[in-house]
Structure formats: structure tokens, C-alpha cells
mmCIF file of C-alpha atoms in Angstrom:
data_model
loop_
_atom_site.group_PDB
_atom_site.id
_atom_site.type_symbol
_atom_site.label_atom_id
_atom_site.label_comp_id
_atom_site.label_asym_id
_atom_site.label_seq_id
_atom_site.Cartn_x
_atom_site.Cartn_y
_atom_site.Cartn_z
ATOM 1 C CA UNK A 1 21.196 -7.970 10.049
ATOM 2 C CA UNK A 2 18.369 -10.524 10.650
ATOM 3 C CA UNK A 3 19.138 -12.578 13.888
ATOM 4 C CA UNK A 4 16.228 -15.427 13.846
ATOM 5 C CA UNK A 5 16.454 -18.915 15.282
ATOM 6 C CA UNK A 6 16.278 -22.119 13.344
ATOM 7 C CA UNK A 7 13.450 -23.198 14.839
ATOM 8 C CA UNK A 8 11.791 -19.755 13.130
ATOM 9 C CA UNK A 9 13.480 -20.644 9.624
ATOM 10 C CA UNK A 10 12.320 -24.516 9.614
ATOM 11 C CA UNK A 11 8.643 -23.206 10.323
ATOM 12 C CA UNK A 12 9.115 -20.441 7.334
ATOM 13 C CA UNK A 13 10.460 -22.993 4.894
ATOM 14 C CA UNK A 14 7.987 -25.362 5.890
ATOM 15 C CA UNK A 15 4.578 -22.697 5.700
ATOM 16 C CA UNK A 16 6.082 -22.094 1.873
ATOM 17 C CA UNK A 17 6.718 -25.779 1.340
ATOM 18 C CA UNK A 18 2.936 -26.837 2.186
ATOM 19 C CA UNK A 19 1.355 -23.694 0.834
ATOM 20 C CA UNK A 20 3.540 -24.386 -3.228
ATOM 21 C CA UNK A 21 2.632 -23.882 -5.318
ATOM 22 C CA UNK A 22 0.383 -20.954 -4.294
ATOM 23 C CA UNK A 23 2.424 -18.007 -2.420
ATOM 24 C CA UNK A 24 2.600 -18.536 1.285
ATOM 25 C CA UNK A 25 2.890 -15.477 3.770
ATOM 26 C CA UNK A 26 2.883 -14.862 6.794
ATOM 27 C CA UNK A 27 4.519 -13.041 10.154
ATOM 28 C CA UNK A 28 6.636 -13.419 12.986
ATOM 29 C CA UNK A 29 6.394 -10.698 15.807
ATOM 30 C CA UNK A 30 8.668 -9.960 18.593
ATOM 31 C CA UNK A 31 8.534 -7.400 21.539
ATOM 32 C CA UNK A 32 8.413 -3.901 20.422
ATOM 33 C CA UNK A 33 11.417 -1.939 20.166
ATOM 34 C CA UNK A 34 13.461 -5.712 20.698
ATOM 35 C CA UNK A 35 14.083 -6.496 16.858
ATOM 36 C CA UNK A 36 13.605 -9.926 18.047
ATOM 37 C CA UNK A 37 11.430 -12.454 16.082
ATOM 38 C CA UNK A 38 9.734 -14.745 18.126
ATOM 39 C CA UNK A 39 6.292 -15.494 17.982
ATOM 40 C CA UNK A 40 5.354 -17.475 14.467
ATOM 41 C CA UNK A 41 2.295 -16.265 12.995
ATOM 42 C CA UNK A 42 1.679 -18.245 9.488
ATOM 43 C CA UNK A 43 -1.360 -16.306 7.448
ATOM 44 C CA UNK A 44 -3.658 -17.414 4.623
ATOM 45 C CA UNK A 45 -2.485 -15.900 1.233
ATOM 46 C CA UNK A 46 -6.689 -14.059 0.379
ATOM 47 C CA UNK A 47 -5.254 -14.427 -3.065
ATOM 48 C CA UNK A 48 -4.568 -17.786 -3.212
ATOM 49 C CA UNK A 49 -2.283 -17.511 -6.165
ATOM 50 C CA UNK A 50 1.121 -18.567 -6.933
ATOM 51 C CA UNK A 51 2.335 -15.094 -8.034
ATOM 52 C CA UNK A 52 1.273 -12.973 -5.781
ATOM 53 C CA UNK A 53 0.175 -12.696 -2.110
ATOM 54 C CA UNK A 54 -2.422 -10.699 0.035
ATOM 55 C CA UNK A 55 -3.469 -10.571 3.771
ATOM 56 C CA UNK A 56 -6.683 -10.853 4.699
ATOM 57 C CA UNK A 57 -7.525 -7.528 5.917
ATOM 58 C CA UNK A 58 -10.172 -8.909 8.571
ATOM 59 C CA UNK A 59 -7.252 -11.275 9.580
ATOM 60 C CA UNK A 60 -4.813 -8.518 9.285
ATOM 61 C CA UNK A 61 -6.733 -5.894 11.787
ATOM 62 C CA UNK A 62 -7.224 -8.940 14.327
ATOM 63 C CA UNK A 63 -3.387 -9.288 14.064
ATOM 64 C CA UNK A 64 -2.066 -5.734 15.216
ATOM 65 C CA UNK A 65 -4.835 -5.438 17.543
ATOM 66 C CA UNK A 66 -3.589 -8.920 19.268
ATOM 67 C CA UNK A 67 0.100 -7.466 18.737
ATOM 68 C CA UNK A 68 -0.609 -4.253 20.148
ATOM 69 C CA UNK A 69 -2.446 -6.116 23.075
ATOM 70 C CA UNK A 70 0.664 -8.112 23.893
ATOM 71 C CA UNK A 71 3.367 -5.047 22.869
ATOM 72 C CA UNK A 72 4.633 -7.033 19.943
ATOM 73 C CA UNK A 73 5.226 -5.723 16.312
ATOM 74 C CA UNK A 74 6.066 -7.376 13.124
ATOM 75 C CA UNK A 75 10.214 -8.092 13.144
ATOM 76 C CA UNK A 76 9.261 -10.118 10.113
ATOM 77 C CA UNK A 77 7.156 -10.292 7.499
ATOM 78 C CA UNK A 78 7.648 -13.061 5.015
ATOM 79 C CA UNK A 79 6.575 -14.446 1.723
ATOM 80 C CA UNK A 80 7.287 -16.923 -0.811
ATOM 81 C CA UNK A 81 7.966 -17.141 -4.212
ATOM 82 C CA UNK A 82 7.363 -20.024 -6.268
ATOM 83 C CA UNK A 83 8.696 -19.477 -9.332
ATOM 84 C CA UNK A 84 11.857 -16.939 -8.972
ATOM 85 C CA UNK A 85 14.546 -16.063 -6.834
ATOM 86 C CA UNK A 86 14.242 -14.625 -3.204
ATOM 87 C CA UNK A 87 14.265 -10.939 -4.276
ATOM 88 C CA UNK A 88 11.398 -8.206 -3.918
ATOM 89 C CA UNK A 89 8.988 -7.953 -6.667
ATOM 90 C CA UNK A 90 7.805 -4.461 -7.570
ATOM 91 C CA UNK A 91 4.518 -5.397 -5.999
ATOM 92 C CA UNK A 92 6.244 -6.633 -2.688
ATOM 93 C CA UNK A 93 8.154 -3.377 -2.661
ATOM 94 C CA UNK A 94 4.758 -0.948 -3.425
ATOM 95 C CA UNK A 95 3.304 -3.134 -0.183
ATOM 96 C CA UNK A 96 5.835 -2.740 1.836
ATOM 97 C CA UNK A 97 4.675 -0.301 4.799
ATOM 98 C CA UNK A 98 6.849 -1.190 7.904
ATOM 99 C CA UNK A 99 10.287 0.649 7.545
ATOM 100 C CA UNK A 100 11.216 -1.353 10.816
ATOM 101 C CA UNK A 101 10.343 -4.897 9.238
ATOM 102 C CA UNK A 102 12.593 -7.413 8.248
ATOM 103 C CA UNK A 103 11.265 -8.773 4.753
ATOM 104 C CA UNK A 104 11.972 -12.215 4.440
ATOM 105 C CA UNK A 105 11.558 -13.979 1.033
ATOM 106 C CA UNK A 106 11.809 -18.037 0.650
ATOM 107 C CA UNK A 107 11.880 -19.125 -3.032
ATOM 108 C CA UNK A 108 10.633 -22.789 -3.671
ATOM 109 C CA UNK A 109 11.757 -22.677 -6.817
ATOM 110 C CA UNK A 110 15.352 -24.211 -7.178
ATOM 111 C CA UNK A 111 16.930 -21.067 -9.266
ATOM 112 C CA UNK A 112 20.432 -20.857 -8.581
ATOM 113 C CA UNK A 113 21.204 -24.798 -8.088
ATOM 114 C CA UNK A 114 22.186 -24.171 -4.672
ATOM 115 C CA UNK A 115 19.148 -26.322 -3.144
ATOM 116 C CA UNK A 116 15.814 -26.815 -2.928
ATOM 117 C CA UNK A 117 14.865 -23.528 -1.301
ATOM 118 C CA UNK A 118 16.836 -19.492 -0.917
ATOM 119 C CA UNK A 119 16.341 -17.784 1.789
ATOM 120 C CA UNK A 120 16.852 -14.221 1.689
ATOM 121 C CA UNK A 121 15.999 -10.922 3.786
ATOM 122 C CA UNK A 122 15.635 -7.642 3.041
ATOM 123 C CA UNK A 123 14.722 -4.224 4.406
ATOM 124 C CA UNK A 124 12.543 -2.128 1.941
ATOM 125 C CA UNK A 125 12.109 1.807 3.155
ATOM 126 C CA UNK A 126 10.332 4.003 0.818
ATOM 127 C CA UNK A 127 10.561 1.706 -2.219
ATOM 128 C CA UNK A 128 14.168 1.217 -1.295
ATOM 129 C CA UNK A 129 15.524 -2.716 -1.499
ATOM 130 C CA UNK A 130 18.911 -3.665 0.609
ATOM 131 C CA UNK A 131 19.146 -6.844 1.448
ATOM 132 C CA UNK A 132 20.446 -7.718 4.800
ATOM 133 C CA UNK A 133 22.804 -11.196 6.417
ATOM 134 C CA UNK A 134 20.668 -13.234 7.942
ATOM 135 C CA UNK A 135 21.883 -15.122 10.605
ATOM 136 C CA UNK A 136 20.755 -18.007 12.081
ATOM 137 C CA UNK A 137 21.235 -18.935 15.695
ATOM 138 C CA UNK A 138 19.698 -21.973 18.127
ATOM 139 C CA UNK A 139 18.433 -19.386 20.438
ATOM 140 C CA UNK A 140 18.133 -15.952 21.620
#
């Protein structure tokens, strides 16, 4: 189970909201070994497209180094899709390299008439999808 605070969701939503109808991505890190997502770290999308997304791999290194410097790692790593549902795409699932990660996914695109956005997390292990409750809480 994802535990993340609203706070974290609201600045999610709102990084795929500004970034539509191009792919927004980004991650939030936590301490290591905590499963806690705390810090908010939105990325630019190097692919700038609205069906797919890619790190920066310059921005990428500078990342992990900073994270490693402050003992963080990735809890989350999220994307959006702007054009169908929350769910892994086979692309998202070939690029997923952090077993320990909690995939988030935001959809902008209204799919399931349940509102304007989903938003869904998953873990993805060696090309394995299972998605996960997500729980939101005010704080840690």
C-alpha cells in the first residue's frame, strides 16, 4: 500500500494538469529504507510528448547523486497519461527499474466518468504489474 499525504497528491495532479497535454513525470523521494514519500521532485518530460515520457539523463544522474547525498531514494515515481486510463503501458513497464518504487500513474483524461483525473499506483517487479491501495493521509 501507498501511504502519501494530500499535500503530495494535489502537487502530482497539479504537475500533470499544467504539463497536458504532453506527459508529465516526475519523483518524490523519502528516507531510505522509510517507504515514506516526502520530498516532491517534479521533472521535465526530454520527450516532450503526450504519449510517452523520458528523464533527462543529465537531470536524472544529478538526482540520485543529490538523493544519495541526503540518504533518500525514489518511494515514487510518477507519470501521467493523457489520453488513457491510469494503468502501465508496456513501455512504462520495460522502464521500470526500481523493484522498491511505488509507480504512480495520474490520467488527465476523464475515462471512466468518475472525474476529471484517476489516480492509481502500482508496483512493477520484473515486468510484473499489481496495483496497490493508495491511501491518502494529512500527514505522516
Amino acid at each position: 500500500m501507498l501511504t502519501i499525504t494530500q499535500a503530495l497528491v494535489d502537487q502530482i495532479v497539479a504537475h500533470a494538469r499544467k504539463d497536458h497535454p504532453d506527459e508529465a513525470c516526475g519523483v518524490v523521494a523519502g528516507p531510505a529504507g522509510s517507504d515514506r514519500p516526502e520530498r516532491f521532485i517534479p521533472m521535465l518530460n526530454a520527450a516532450m510528448s503526450p504519449t510517452f515520457y523520458e528523464f533527462d539523463s543529465g537531470d536524472l544522474l544529478k538526482l540520485y547523486r543529490e538523493m544519495d547525498d541526503r540518504d533518500e531514494e525514489p518511494v515514487v515515481i510518477y507519470h501521467s497519461h493523457t489520453a488513457t486510463e491510469a494503468y502501465p503501458s508496456r513501455t512504462d513497464i520495460s522502464y521500470a527499474n526500481e523493484p522498491g518504487a511505488h509507480y504512480v500513474l495520474v490520467s488527465t483524461a476523464d475515462t471512466d466518468a468518475l472525474g476529471d483525473f484517476q489516480f492509481r499506483s502500482f508496483r512493477i517487479v520484473e515486468g510484473e504489474v499489481t496495483e496497490e491501495e493508495v491511501r491518502i493521509v494529512e500527514a505522516h
